[in-house]
Short mmCIF file of C-alpha atoms in Angstrom, two decimals:
data_model
loop_
_atom_site.label_atom_id
_atom_site.label_comp_id
_atom_site.label_asym_id
_atom_site.label_seq_id
_atom_site.Cartn_x
_atom_site.Cartn_y
_atom_site.Cartn_z
CA MET Y 106 0.05 -0.09 -0.16
CA LEU Y 107 2.94 2.01 0.75
CA PRO Y 108 4.09 2.22 -2.95
CA ILE Y 109 0.98 3.24 -4.30
CA THR Y 110 0.59 6.00 -1.81
CA GLY Y 111 3.27 7.22 -2.80
CA LYS Y 112 3.10 7.35 -6.54
CA THR Y 113 -0.70 8.42 -6.54
CA GLU Y 114 0.81 11.40 -4.35
CA GLY Y 115 2.99 11.86 -6.88
CA HIS Y 116 0.90 11.88 -8.96
CA HIS Y 117 -0.71 14.93 -7.73
CA GLN Y 118 1.74 16.70 -6.81
CA THR Y 119 2.58 16.44 -10.45
CA LYS Y 120 -1.00 17.71 -11.59
CA ARG Y 121 -0.99 20.25 -9.46
CA HIS Y 122 2.44 21.64 -11.16
CA VAL Y 123 1.31 21.09 -14.18
CA ALA Y 124 -1.99 23.18 -13.51
CA ARG Y 125 0.25 25.66 -11.61
CA GLN Y 126 2.10 26.45 -14.98
CA GLY Y 127 -0.62 26.50 -16.92
CA ARG Y 128 -1.78 29.01 -15.17
CA ILE Y 129 1.14 31.28 -14.95
CA HIS Y 130 1.86 30.18 -19.14
CA LYS Y 131 -2.47 31.93 -19.28
CA ASP Y 132 -1.39 34.53 -17.39
CA LEU Y 133 1.91 35.43 -19.49
CA GLU Y 134 -0.49 35.21 -22.13
CA GLU Y 135 -3.01 37.85 -21.05
CA ASP Y 136 0.24 39.97 -20.18
CA VAL Y 137 1.56 40.07 -23.50
CA ARG Y 138 -1.85 40.51 -25.12
CA MET Y 139 -2.33 43.51 -23.03
CA VAL Y 140 0.86 44.70 -23.64
CA THR Y 141 0.23 43.71 -27.76
CA GLN Y 142 -2.82 45.71 -27.88
CA PHE Y 143 -1.32 48.96 -25.79
CA VAL Y 144 1.38 49.13 -28.11
CA VAL Y 145 -0.28 48.83 -31.54
CA LEU Y 146 -3.16 51.73 -30.01
CA ALA Y 147 -0.21 53.82 -29.66
CA GLY Y 148 1.13 53.05 -32.15
CA THR Y 149 -1.83 53.37 -34.29
CA LEU Y 150 -1.54 57.23 -31.95
CA ALA Y 151 2.08 57.72 -32.31
CA ILE Y 152 1.90 57.66 -36.09
CA ILE Y 153 -1.40 59.30 -36.72
CA SER Y 154 -1.64 62.53 -33.73
CA PRO Y 155 1.95 64.00 -34.75
CA PRO Y 156 0.66 66.20 -38.15
CA PHE Y 157 -2.79 67.67 -36.27
CA PHE Y 158 -0.21 67.96 -32.69
CA ILE Y 159 2.00 69.55 -34.55
CA VAL Y 160 -0.49 72.60 -36.13
CA PHE Y 161 -2.58 72.70 -33.32
CA ALA Y 162 0.46 73.34 -31.07
CA GLN Y 163 1.87 75.74 -33.60
CA LEU Y 164 -1.28 77.81 -33.96
CA ARG Y 165 -1.66 78.50 -30.11
CA TRP Y 166 2.26 79.16 -29.51
CA ASN Y 167 1.82 81.99 -32.24
CA GLU Y 168 -1.18 83.33 -30.33
CA TYR Y 169 0.51 82.83 -27.02
CA ARG Y 170 3.84 84.65 -27.89
CA ASP Y 171 2.01 87.25 -30.11
CA LYS Y 172 0.00 88.34 -26.98
CA ARG Y 173 2.53 88.04 -24.49
CA THR Y 174 5.27 89.64 -26.66
CA GLY Y 175 3.10 92.24 -28.67
CA ARG Y 176 4.69 91.02 -31.58
CA ARG Y 177 2.94 92.10 -34.99
CA HIS Y 178 3.65 92.20 -38.37
CA PRO Y 179 6.54 94.68 -39.41
CA LEU Y 180 3.79 96.35 -42.20
CA THR Y 181 0.66 96.69 -39.77
CA ARG Y 182 1.84 100.05 -38.23
CA GLY Y 183 0.66 103.28 -39.09
CA MET Y 184 -0.64 101.42 -42.24
CA LEU Y 185 -4.11 102.40 -43.19
CA ARG Y 186 -6.72 99.25 -43.22
CA PRO Y 187 -8.53 98.57 -46.13
CA PRO Y 188 -12.14 97.84 -46.26
CA GLY Y 189 -13.43 94.90 -44.41
CA HIS Y 190 -10.30 93.90 -42.90
CA GLU Y 191 -11.79 92.86 -39.78
CA LEU Y 192 -14.29 89.83 -41.81
CA SER Y 193 -11.39 89.03 -43.51
CA GLU Y 194 -9.94 88.06 -40.40
CA LYS Y 195 -12.52 86.47 -39.06
CA ARG Y 196 -12.67 84.69 -42.43
CA ARG Y 197 -9.27 83.67 -42.32
CA SER Y 198 -9.92 82.16 -38.65
CA HIS Y 199 -12.94 80.42 -39.61
CA GLY Y 200 -11.27 78.58 -42.02
CA MET Y 201 -8.67 77.73 -39.73
CA ASP Y 202 -11.57 76.24 -37.63
CA ALA Y 203 -13.30 74.47 -40.58
CA MET Y 204 -10.27 72.95 -41.74
CA SER Y 205 -9.99 71.67 -37.67
CA TYR Y 206 -13.34 69.95 -37.80
CA LEU Y 207 -13.07 68.08 -41.18
CA ALA Y 208 -9.84 66.69 -40.05
CA LEU Y 209 -11.49 65.10 -36.40
CA GLY Y 210 -14.01 63.09 -38.49
CA PRO Y 211 -11.49 61.13 -40.10
CA LEU Y 212 -9.67 61.18 -37.15
CA VAL Y 213 -12.00 59.74 -34.35
CA GLY Y 214 -13.05 57.20 -37.06
CA PHE Y 215 -9.90 56.04 -37.74
CA ILE Y 216 -8.60 55.72 -34.30
CA ALA Y 217 -12.21 53.85 -33.33
CA LEU Y 218 -11.75 51.84 -35.90
CA ALA Y 219 -8.08 50.31 -35.28
CA THR Y 220 -9.23 50.03 -31.48
CA ALA Y 221 -11.95 47.83 -32.56
CA PHE Y 222 -10.90 45.48 -35.38
CA GLY Y 223 -6.78 46.39 -35.13
CA ILE Y 224 -6.03 45.30 -31.75
CA PRO Y 225 -7.61 42.22 -31.63
CA TYR Y 226 -6.05 41.24 -35.13
CA PHE Y 227 -2.26 41.73 -33.87
CA ALA Y 228 -3.50 40.35 -29.94
CA ASN Y 229 -4.65 37.06 -32.52
CA GLU Y 230 -8.01 37.53 -30.73
CA PRO Y 231 -11.60 37.55 -32.11
CA VAL Y 232 -13.61 40.91 -32.56
CA LEU Y 233 -15.60 42.30 -29.94
CA ASP Y 234 -18.99 43.12 -30.18
CA PHE Y 235 -19.58 45.87 -27.83
CA MET Y 236 -16.03 47.44 -29.37
CA VAL Y 237 -17.27 47.37 -33.10
CA ALA Y 238 -20.45 48.76 -31.55
CA LEU Y 239 -18.62 51.62 -29.34
CA ALA Y 240 -16.27 52.36 -32.50
CA ILE Y 241 -19.78 53.02 -35.03
CA ILE Y 242 -21.16 55.45 -31.60
CA THR Y 243 -18.07 56.95 -31.84
CA ILE Y 244 -17.84 57.97 -35.62
CA LEU Y 245 -21.70 58.49 -35.54
CA GLY Y 246 -21.35 60.80 -32.83
CA SER Y 247 -18.07 63.08 -34.12
CA SER Y 248 -19.43 63.07 -37.25
CA ILE Y 249 -22.73 64.58 -36.31
CA TYR Y 250 -20.82 67.14 -33.90
CA SER Y 251 -18.44 67.94 -36.67
CA GLY Y 252 -21.51 68.60 -39.05
CA PHE Y 253 -22.92 70.90 -36.86
CA LYS Y 254 -19.92 72.61 -36.25
CA LEU Y 255 -18.71 73.13 -40.22
CA ARG Y 256 -22.66 73.89 -40.99
CA ARG Y 257 -22.18 76.73 -38.22
CA ILE Y 258 -19.23 77.79 -39.62
CA PHE Y 259 -19.95 77.67 -43.16
CA ARG Y 260 -23.06 79.76 -42.50
CA GLU Y 261 -20.99 82.66 -41.06
CA LEU Y 262 -18.38 82.24 -43.75
CA GLN Y 263 -21.10 83.23 -46.09
CA ALA Y 264 -22.43 86.22 -44.54
CA PHE Y 265 -19.08 87.22 -43.70
CA ARG Y 266 -18.15 87.43 -47.51
CA LEU Y 267 -21.48 88.68 -48.30
CA GLY Y 268 -20.66 91.11 -45.45
CA TRP Y 269 -17.09 92.08 -46.75
CA GLU Y 270 -18.16 92.49 -50.48
CA GLY Y 271 -20.24 95.08 -49.39
CA GLU Y 272 -18.11 96.65 -47.73
CA VAL Y 273 -15.74 96.62 -50.54
CA ALA Y 274 -18.15 97.68 -52.91
CA THR Y 275 -19.10 100.73 -50.99
CA ALA Y 276 -15.56 101.56 -50.07
CA GLU Y 277 -14.97 101.76 -54.15
CA GLU Y 278 -18.12 104.66 -53.70
CA LEU Y 279 -16.96 106.37 -51.64
CA ASN Y 280 -13.44 106.42 -52.64
CA LYS Y 281 -14.36 108.77 -55.35
CA LEU Y 282 -15.32 111.50 -53.01
CA MET Y 283 -11.44 112.18 -52.67
CA ARG Y 284 -11.56 113.91 -56.00
CA ASP Y 285 -13.36 116.14 -54.14
CA GLY Y 286 -11.44 116.97 -51.83
CA PHE Y 287 -12.85 114.59 -48.91
CA GLU Y 288 -10.56 111.81 -46.88
CA VAL Y 289 -11.74 108.06 -46.76
CA PHE Y 290 -10.66 105.63 -44.05
CA HIS Y 291 -12.31 102.15 -43.72
CA ASP Y 292 -12.49 99.89 -41.05
CA LEU Y 293 -11.75 102.25 -38.67
CA PRO Y 294 -10.89 100.55 -35.31
CA CYS Y 295 -12.58 101.19 -32.04
CA GLY Y 296 -11.99 98.90 -29.14
CA ARG Y 297 -14.61 96.51 -29.33
CA PHE Y 298 -15.87 97.90 -32.38
CA ASN Y 299 -15.45 98.88 -35.79
CA ILE Y 300 -16.56 101.51 -38.34
CA ASP Y 301 -16.95 100.36 -41.69
CA HIS Y 302 -15.72 104.13 -43.52
CA VAL Y 303 -15.21 107.58 -41.70
CA VAL Y 304 -15.38 110.48 -44.64
CA ILE Y 305 -13.72 113.56 -43.85
CA GLY Y 306 -14.31 116.58 -45.85
CA PRO Y 307 -15.28 120.08 -46.65
CA THR Y 308 -19.19 119.40 -45.55
CA GLY Y 309 -18.94 117.33 -42.43
CA VAL Y 310 -17.51 114.15 -40.89
CA PHE Y 311 -19.99 110.76 -41.75
CA ALA Y 312 -19.87 107.50 -40.07
CA VAL Y 313 -20.66 104.89 -42.61
CA GLU Y 314 -22.60 101.53 -41.59
CA THR Y 315 -22.45 98.92 -44.27
CA LYS Y 316 -24.45 96.22 -44.56
CA ALA Y 317 -25.17 93.84 -47.10
CA ARG Y 318 -28.39 91.22 -47.65
CA SER Y 319 -28.66 88.46 -50.71
CA LYS Y 320 -31.63 90.04 -52.95
CA GLN Y 321 -34.69 87.78 -53.37
CA LYS Y 322 -37.39 87.80 -55.56
CA ARG Y 323 -40.69 89.00 -54.18
CA SER Y 324 -42.61 90.41 -56.62
CA GLU Y 325 -42.73 90.35 -60.96
CA ASN Y 326 -41.74 93.69 -60.90
CA ALA Y 327 -37.67 92.96 -60.22
CA ALA Y 328 -37.21 96.73 -59.74
CA ASN Y 329 -38.99 96.89 -57.09
CA ASP Y 330 -37.80 94.03 -55.24
CA TYR Y 331 -34.06 94.64 -55.14
CA THR Y 332 -34.77 98.95 -54.14
CA ALA Y 333 -34.89 99.67 -50.50
CA THR Y 334 -37.03 102.26 -48.53
CA PHE Y 335 -36.87 104.23 -45.45
CA ASP Y 336 -39.74 105.30 -43.47
CA GLY Y 337 -37.60 107.06 -41.25
CA GLN Y 338 -37.52 104.62 -38.43
CA THR Y 339 -37.02 101.40 -40.64
CA ILE Y 340 -35.01 100.18 -43.42
CA ASP Y 341 -36.75 97.56 -46.06
CA PHE Y 342 -34.77 96.15 -48.23
CA ALA Y 343 -36.22 92.91 -50.59
CA GLY Y 344 -37.59 91.37 -48.07
CA TRP Y 345 -35.29 92.24 -44.98
CA GLN Y 346 -36.44 94.91 -42.71
CA ASP Y 347 -34.32 96.14 -39.42
CA ARG Y 348 -34.33 98.98 -37.56
CA LYS Y 349 -30.88 98.09 -35.83
CA CYS Y 350 -28.66 99.23 -37.91
CA LEU Y 351 -29.86 102.86 -37.50
CA GLU Y 352 -29.39 102.88 -34.16
CA GLN Y 353 -25.85 100.95 -34.42
CA ALA Y 354 -25.00 103.67 -36.96
CA LYS Y 355 -25.97 106.41 -34.18
CA ARG Y 356 -23.74 105.16 -31.57
CA GLN Y 357 -20.91 104.42 -33.41
CA ALA Y 358 -21.00 107.92 -34.79
CA GLN Y 359 -21.40 109.56 -31.23
CA TRP Y 360 -18.79 107.66 -30.39
CA LEU Y 361 -16.75 109.51 -33.56
CA SER Y 362 -17.36 112.42 -32.47
CA GLU Y 363 -16.85 112.51 -28.72
CA TRP Y 364 -13.28 110.56 -29.96
CA LEU Y 365 -12.87 113.29 -32.65
CA SER Y 366 -13.94 115.91 -29.91
CA SER Y 367 -11.29 114.88 -27.37
CA ALA Y 368 -8.34 114.07 -29.84
CA THR Y 369 -8.73 117.56 -31.91
CA GLY Y 370 -9.93 119.42 -28.60
CA GLU Y 371 -12.27 120.70 -30.65
CA PRO Y 372 -16.44 119.73 -30.66
CA THR Y 373 -16.69 117.67 -33.76
CA ILE Y 374 -19.89 116.06 -34.25
CA ALA Y 375 -19.97 113.15 -37.05
CA THR Y 376 -23.16 112.51 -38.66
CA PRO Y 377 -24.25 108.77 -39.18
#
């Protein structure tokens, strides 16, 4: 009996040793799989992320540097602004924002798909339905978010372009007054706002506010559709009515009057 017992005990010890080795091997495989998944994800991010991070970091660094040092373009000091200068800057800024949101969808989609399919492939594991569903939700969410942002940006870009074209067209007409001894200035910065045009001449000082609106057909008589009317309080043009622009022009003229009076030491009244 003793030899049999010794053999049985040795057999159990061997089984326990094999089981322990199996658990160790399984744990090692799990660790290798986790490391592989991390390396794949990190490698994916390392490949596609640097261009976006470099551009983003460079833009933010330029803004910080310019604000901290007061750094400006060498030709801006003492130069007169062209018409629509502020709207041109807004268009440029919105263009950069549009590029960012256009890149957001593909970037998020690539990362989501690489996580859902790439990691299981390199780890020799089956694709999980949960990860696929999460990737689809992430892609849809980022696409919808980017779509709404881009829709707003493009609508504002369209408005900025129309406003810029209106200011340029107005400037071309006002510049003709220079032949009659007038001085014409465009896009005058006034702190938190700007005055589109300032005309100074023998007949006085004028603050000109430009508003541009798209034409729309309202009747069979095209001439009446595209005629602006003013009843003393409201401007009506192509189905668009507004009186706020008149109040805005009056406020700007008041600010210009106070600023010129303070700068020249003589009472100056600007006409809106």
